Amino acid sequence: FDPSKQNTLEDLVSMGIYEKVAMQPDRGISPETLLWWLQQSEEARKEAFEGDPLARALSSLGFYAKRQKLGGVWSHGSNFDLPILQDAYEQGILRVPWGYREWRDTRTLLSLVEPSHLQEMWPSNPKKHLPLYDACVQTIMVQNVRRHLHIQ
């Protein structure tokens, strides 16, 4: 996404840039994580566990990243999603489409704003824990915070 732009949740969801990832061979899920997923909506569980094979999703994401010439790859916390993706790429003997210097953390950016202002900028998420909606909400937050901090 382009952090300097202003998108709505509907704009981002309609782009359909998210690839579903099915349960992956040679990868595990902890009992705690499984219990957490059982507490989520059926729609969120279907989105997370029924979808494209991992290799195809990673290939699509890599193609998208290369085509967009991303100046960085964002995640909501740098110690979860990106290491998991990097491990999946390496396990599948695929080239990670970004370097470690390109990791961006939304939580670090959000910490630069007073909590009272941050709450005003946070869009509602009608479908929590559906990865596409979560990513779109986080995208809008990055755009809102950058505009608030006068960052182009």
PDB file of C-alpha atoms in Angstrom:
ATOM      1  CA  PHE A   1       0.000   0.000   0.000  1.00  0.00           C
ATOM      2  CA  ASP A   2       1.011   3.609  -0.384  1.00  0.00           C
ATOM      3  CA  PRO A   3       1.231   5.071   3.129  1.00  0.00           C
ATOM      4  CA  SER A   4       1.065   8.634   1.782  1.00  0.00           C
ATOM      5  CA  LYS A   5      -2.441   8.122   0.349  1.00  0.00           C
ATOM      6  CA  GLN A   6      -5.817   8.161   2.035  1.00  0.00           C
ATOM      7  CA  ASN A   7      -7.957   5.049   1.508  1.00  0.00           C
ATOM      8  CA  THR A   8     -11.249   3.897   2.952  1.00  0.00           C
ATOM      9  CA  LEU A   9     -11.772   0.404   4.304  1.00  0.00           C
ATOM     10  CA  GLU A  10     -14.068  -0.332   1.357  1.00  0.00           C
ATOM     11  CA  ASP A  11     -11.420   0.811  -1.170  1.00  0.00           C
ATOM     12  CA  LEU A  12      -8.802  -1.485   0.284  1.00  0.00           C
ATOM     13  CA  VAL A  13     -11.063  -4.513   0.705  1.00  0.00           C
ATOM     14  CA  SER A  14     -12.260  -4.179  -2.895  1.00  0.00           C
ATOM     15  CA  MET A  15      -8.656  -4.291  -4.159  1.00  0.00           C
ATOM     16  CA  GLY A  16      -8.510  -7.945  -3.100  1.00  0.00           C
ATOM     17  CA  ILE A  17      -4.744  -7.976  -2.555  1.00  0.00           C
ATOM     18  CA  TYR A  18      -4.954 -10.620   0.159  1.00  0.00           C
ATOM     19  CA  GLU A  19      -4.207 -14.251  -0.739  1.00  0.00           C
ATOM     20  CA  LYS A  20      -5.727 -16.921   1.504  1.00  0.00           C
ATOM     21  CA  VAL A  21      -3.267 -19.323   3.068  1.00  0.00           C
ATOM     22  CA  ALA A  22      -4.338 -22.851   3.984  1.00  0.00           C
ATOM     23  CA  MET A  23      -2.861 -25.017   6.715  1.00  0.00           C
ATOM     24  CA  GLN A  24       0.712 -25.550   5.667  1.00  0.00           C
ATOM     25  CA  PRO A  25       2.660 -28.780   5.623  1.00  0.00           C
ATOM     26  CA  ASP A  26       5.613 -28.894   8.010  1.00  0.00           C
ATOM     27  CA  ARG A  27       4.237 -25.984  10.036  1.00  0.00           C
ATOM     28  CA  GLY A  28       2.497 -26.289  13.368  1.00  0.00           C
ATOM     29  CA  ILE A  29      -0.150 -24.597  15.434  1.00  0.00           C
ATOM     30  CA  SER A  30       0.025 -24.398  19.216  1.00  0.00           C
ATOM     31  CA  PRO A  31      -2.895 -25.504  21.408  1.00  0.00           C
ATOM     32  CA  GLU A  32      -3.242 -21.918  22.680  1.00  0.00           C
ATOM     33  CA  THR A  33      -3.479 -20.586  19.128  1.00  0.00           C
ATOM     34  CA  LEU A  34      -6.024 -23.235  18.229  1.00  0.00           C
ATOM     35  CA  LEU A  35      -8.155 -22.286  21.241  1.00  0.00           C
ATOM     36  CA  TRP A  36      -7.915 -18.621  20.248  1.00  0.00           C
ATOM     37  CA  TRP A  37      -9.112 -19.421  16.715  1.00  0.00           C
ATOM     38  CA  LEU A  38     -12.027 -21.443  18.108  1.00  0.00           C
ATOM     39  CA  GLN A  39     -13.215 -18.252  19.834  1.00  0.00           C
ATOM     40  CA  GLN A  40     -13.265 -16.290  16.546  1.00  0.00           C
ATOM     41  CA  SER A  41     -16.141 -16.037  14.097  1.00  0.00           C
ATOM     42  CA  GLU A  42     -16.798 -18.845  11.638  1.00  0.00           C
ATOM     43  CA  GLU A  43     -16.112 -16.392   8.809  1.00  0.00           C
ATOM     44  CA  ALA A  44     -12.681 -15.543  10.253  1.00  0.00           C
ATOM     45  CA  ARG A  45     -11.812 -19.243  10.676  1.00  0.00           C
ATOM     46  CA  LYS A  46     -12.853 -20.047   7.091  1.00  0.00           C
ATOM     47  CA  GLU A  47     -10.799 -17.136   5.772  1.00  0.00           C
ATOM     48  CA  ALA A  48      -7.732 -18.258   7.726  1.00  0.00           C
ATOM     49  CA  PHE A  49      -7.827 -21.996   7.078  1.00  0.00           C
ATOM     50  CA  GLU A  50      -9.506 -22.529   3.715  1.00  0.00           C
ATOM     51  CA  GLY A  51      -7.618 -21.097   0.810  1.00  0.00           C
ATOM     52  CA  ASP A  52      -4.738 -21.247  -1.586  1.00  0.00           C
ATOM     53  CA  PRO A  53      -1.756 -23.491  -0.905  1.00  0.00           C
ATOM     54  CA  LEU A  54       1.073 -21.708   0.865  1.00  0.00           C
ATOM     55  CA  ALA A  55       3.537 -21.780  -2.056  1.00  0.00           C
ATOM     56  CA  ARG A  56       1.029 -20.153  -4.400  1.00  0.00           C
ATOM     57  CA  ALA A  57       0.111 -17.471  -1.863  1.00  0.00           C
ATOM     58  CA  LEU A  58       3.791 -16.696  -1.165  1.00  0.00           C
ATOM     59  CA  SER A  59       4.538 -16.536  -4.878  1.00  0.00           C
ATOM     60  CA  SER A  60       1.624 -14.142  -5.427  1.00  0.00           C
ATOM     61  CA  LEU A  61       2.724 -11.957  -2.519  1.00  0.00           C
ATOM     62  CA  GLY A  62       6.302 -11.887  -3.854  1.00  0.00           C
ATOM     63  CA  PHE A  63       5.095 -10.958  -7.343  1.00  0.00           C
ATOM     64  CA  TYR A  64       2.916  -8.193  -5.890  1.00  0.00           C
ATOM     65  CA  ALA A  65       5.777  -6.837  -3.762  1.00  0.00           C
ATOM     66  CA  LYS A  66       8.165  -6.820  -6.723  1.00  0.00           C
ATOM     67  CA  ARG A  67       5.624  -5.199  -9.059  1.00  0.00           C
ATOM     68  CA  GLN A  68       4.757  -2.480  -6.536  1.00  0.00           C
ATOM     69  CA  LYS A  69       8.417  -1.695  -5.746  1.00  0.00           C
ATOM     70  CA  LEU A  70       7.564  -1.380  -2.078  1.00  0.00           C
ATOM     71  CA  GLY A  71       9.683   0.941   0.008  1.00  0.00           C
ATOM     72  CA  GLY A  72       8.962  -1.255   2.990  1.00  0.00           C
ATOM     73  CA  VAL A  73       6.724  -4.019   4.201  1.00  0.00           C
ATOM     74  CA  TRP A  74       4.428  -3.220   7.130  1.00  0.00           C
ATOM     75  CA  SER A  75       3.237  -5.477   9.908  1.00  0.00           C
ATOM     76  CA  HIS A  76       1.435  -4.880  13.187  1.00  0.00           C
ATOM     77  CA  GLY A  77       4.398  -5.835  15.346  1.00  0.00           C
ATOM     78  CA  SER A  78       7.718  -6.772  13.794  1.00  0.00           C
ATOM     79  CA  ASN A  79       8.198 -10.000  15.726  1.00  0.00           C
ATOM     80  CA  PHE A  80       5.226 -12.030  14.483  1.00  0.00           C
ATOM     81  CA  ASP A  81       3.970 -11.818  10.898  1.00  0.00           C
ATOM     82  CA  LEU A  82       7.224 -10.981   9.125  1.00  0.00           C
ATOM     83  CA  PRO A  83       9.341 -13.693  10.792  1.00  0.00           C
ATOM     84  CA  ILE A  84       6.602 -16.239  10.046  1.00  0.00           C
ATOM     85  CA  LEU A  85       6.482 -15.133   6.402  1.00  0.00           C
ATOM     86  CA  GLN A  86      10.272 -15.157   6.135  1.00  0.00           C
ATOM     87  CA  ASP A  87      10.423 -18.666   7.555  1.00  0.00           C
ATOM     88  CA  ALA A  88       7.700 -19.844   5.164  1.00  0.00           C
ATOM     89  CA  TYR A  89       9.600 -18.394   2.183  1.00  0.00           C
ATOM     90  CA  GLU A  90      12.856 -20.011   3.285  1.00  0.00           C
ATOM     91  CA  GLN A  91      11.183 -23.334   4.049  1.00  0.00           C
ATOM     92  CA  GLY A  92       9.641 -23.318   0.571  1.00  0.00           C
ATOM     93  CA  ILE A  93      13.047 -22.411  -0.914  1.00  0.00           C
ATOM     94  CA  LEU A  94      11.674 -19.119  -2.212  1.00  0.00           C
ATOM     95  CA  ARG A  95      13.423 -15.773  -2.142  1.00  0.00           C
ATOM     96  CA  VAL A  96      12.017 -13.389   0.487  1.00  0.00           C
ATOM     97  CA  PRO A  97      10.817 -10.410  -1.610  1.00  0.00           C
ATOM     98  CA  TRP A  98      12.064  -7.784   0.847  1.00  0.00           C
ATOM     99  CA  GLY A  99      15.167  -7.213   2.931  1.00  0.00           C
ATOM    100  CA  TYR A 100      15.377  -6.876   6.700  1.00  0.00           C
ATOM    101  CA  ARG A 101      15.940  -3.113   6.330  1.00  0.00           C
ATOM    102  CA  GLU A 102      12.508  -2.805   4.738  1.00  0.00           C
ATOM    103  CA  TRP A 103      10.547  -4.093   7.762  1.00  0.00           C
ATOM    104  CA  ARG A 104       8.121  -1.457   9.078  1.00  0.00           C
ATOM    105  CA  ASP A 105       6.190  -1.794  12.341  1.00  0.00           C
ATOM    106  CA  THR A 106       2.802  -0.103  12.705  1.00  0.00           C
ATOM    107  CA  ARG A 107       3.035  -0.245  16.496  1.00  0.00           C
ATOM    108  CA  THR A 108       6.216   1.851  16.486  1.00  0.00           C
ATOM    109  CA  LEU A 109       4.581   4.434  14.228  1.00  0.00           C
ATOM    110  CA  LEU A 110       1.389   4.498  16.333  1.00  0.00           C
ATOM    111  CA  SER A 111       3.433   5.063  19.494  1.00  0.00           C
ATOM    112  CA  LEU A 112       4.448   8.485  18.138  1.00  0.00           C
ATOM    113  CA  VAL A 113       0.891   9.790  18.580  1.00  0.00           C
ATOM    114  CA  GLU A 114      -0.827  10.718  21.839  1.00  0.00           C
ATOM    115  CA  PRO A 115      -3.321   7.957  22.728  1.00  0.00           C
ATOM    116  CA  SER A 116      -6.252  10.402  22.793  1.00  0.00           C
ATOM    117  CA  HIS A 117      -5.495  11.472  19.195  1.00  0.00           C
ATOM    118  CA  LEU A 118      -4.881   7.909  18.113  1.00  0.00           C
ATOM    119  CA  GLN A 119      -8.334   6.781  19.199  1.00  0.00           C
ATOM    120  CA  GLU A 120      -9.894   9.454  16.958  1.00  0.00           C
ATOM    121  CA  MET A 121      -7.953   8.174  13.933  1.00  0.00           C
ATOM    122  CA  TRP A 122      -8.776   4.484  14.393  1.00  0.00           C
ATOM    123  CA  PRO A 123     -11.380   3.275  11.868  1.00  0.00           C
ATOM    124  CA  SER A 124     -13.905   0.682  12.947  1.00  0.00           C
ATOM    125  CA  ASN A 125     -13.344  -2.869  11.789  1.00  0.00           C
ATOM    126  CA  PRO A 126     -16.632  -4.613  10.948  1.00  0.00           C
ATOM    127  CA  LYS A 127     -14.925  -8.014  10.604  1.00  0.00           C
ATOM    128  CA  LYS A 128     -12.249  -8.396  13.277  1.00  0.00           C
ATOM    129  CA  HIS A 129      -9.614 -11.088  12.781  1.00  0.00           C
ATOM    130  CA  LEU A 130     -10.343 -11.456   9.080  1.00  0.00           C
ATOM    131  CA  PRO A 131      -6.829 -10.797   7.793  1.00  0.00           C
ATOM    132  CA  LEU A 132      -7.908  -8.627   4.869  1.00  0.00           C
ATOM    133  CA  TYR A 133      -9.998  -6.351   7.094  1.00  0.00           C
ATOM    134  CA  ASP A 134      -7.327  -6.218   9.814  1.00  0.00           C
ATOM    135  CA  ALA A 135      -4.690  -5.294   7.209  1.00  0.00           C
ATOM    136  CA  CYS A 136      -6.922  -2.643   5.671  1.00  0.00           C
ATOM    137  CA  VAL A 137      -7.663  -1.043   9.052  1.00  0.00           C
ATOM    138  CA  GLN A 138      -3.938  -1.012   9.826  1.00  0.00           C
ATOM    139  CA  THR A 139      -3.240   0.535   6.405  1.00  0.00           C
ATOM    140  CA  ILE A 140      -5.690   3.348   7.096  1.00  0.00           C
ATOM    141  CA  MET A 141      -4.111   3.877  10.514  1.00  0.00           C
ATOM    142  CA  VAL A 142      -0.633   4.226   8.996  1.00  0.00           C
ATOM    143  CA  GLN A 143      -1.996   6.716   6.455  1.00  0.00           C
ATOM    144  CA  ASN A 144      -3.849   8.684   9.163  1.00  0.00           C
ATOM    145  CA  VAL A 145      -0.834   8.809  11.488  1.00  0.00           C
ATOM    146  CA  ARG A 146       1.513   9.870   8.688  1.00  0.00           C
ATOM    147  CA  ARG A 147      -0.857  12.671   7.757  1.00  0.00           C
ATOM    148  CA  HIS A 148      -1.218  13.666  11.446  1.00  0.00           C
ATOM    149  CA  LEU A 149       2.578  13.800  11.799  1.00  0.00           C
ATOM    150  CA  HIS A 150       2.924  15.646   8.462  1.00  0.00           C
ATOM    151  CA  ILE A 151       4.957  12.836   6.894  1.00  0.00           C
ATOM    152  CA  GLN A 152       4.667  12.499   3.117  1.00  0.00           C
TER     153      GLN A 152
END
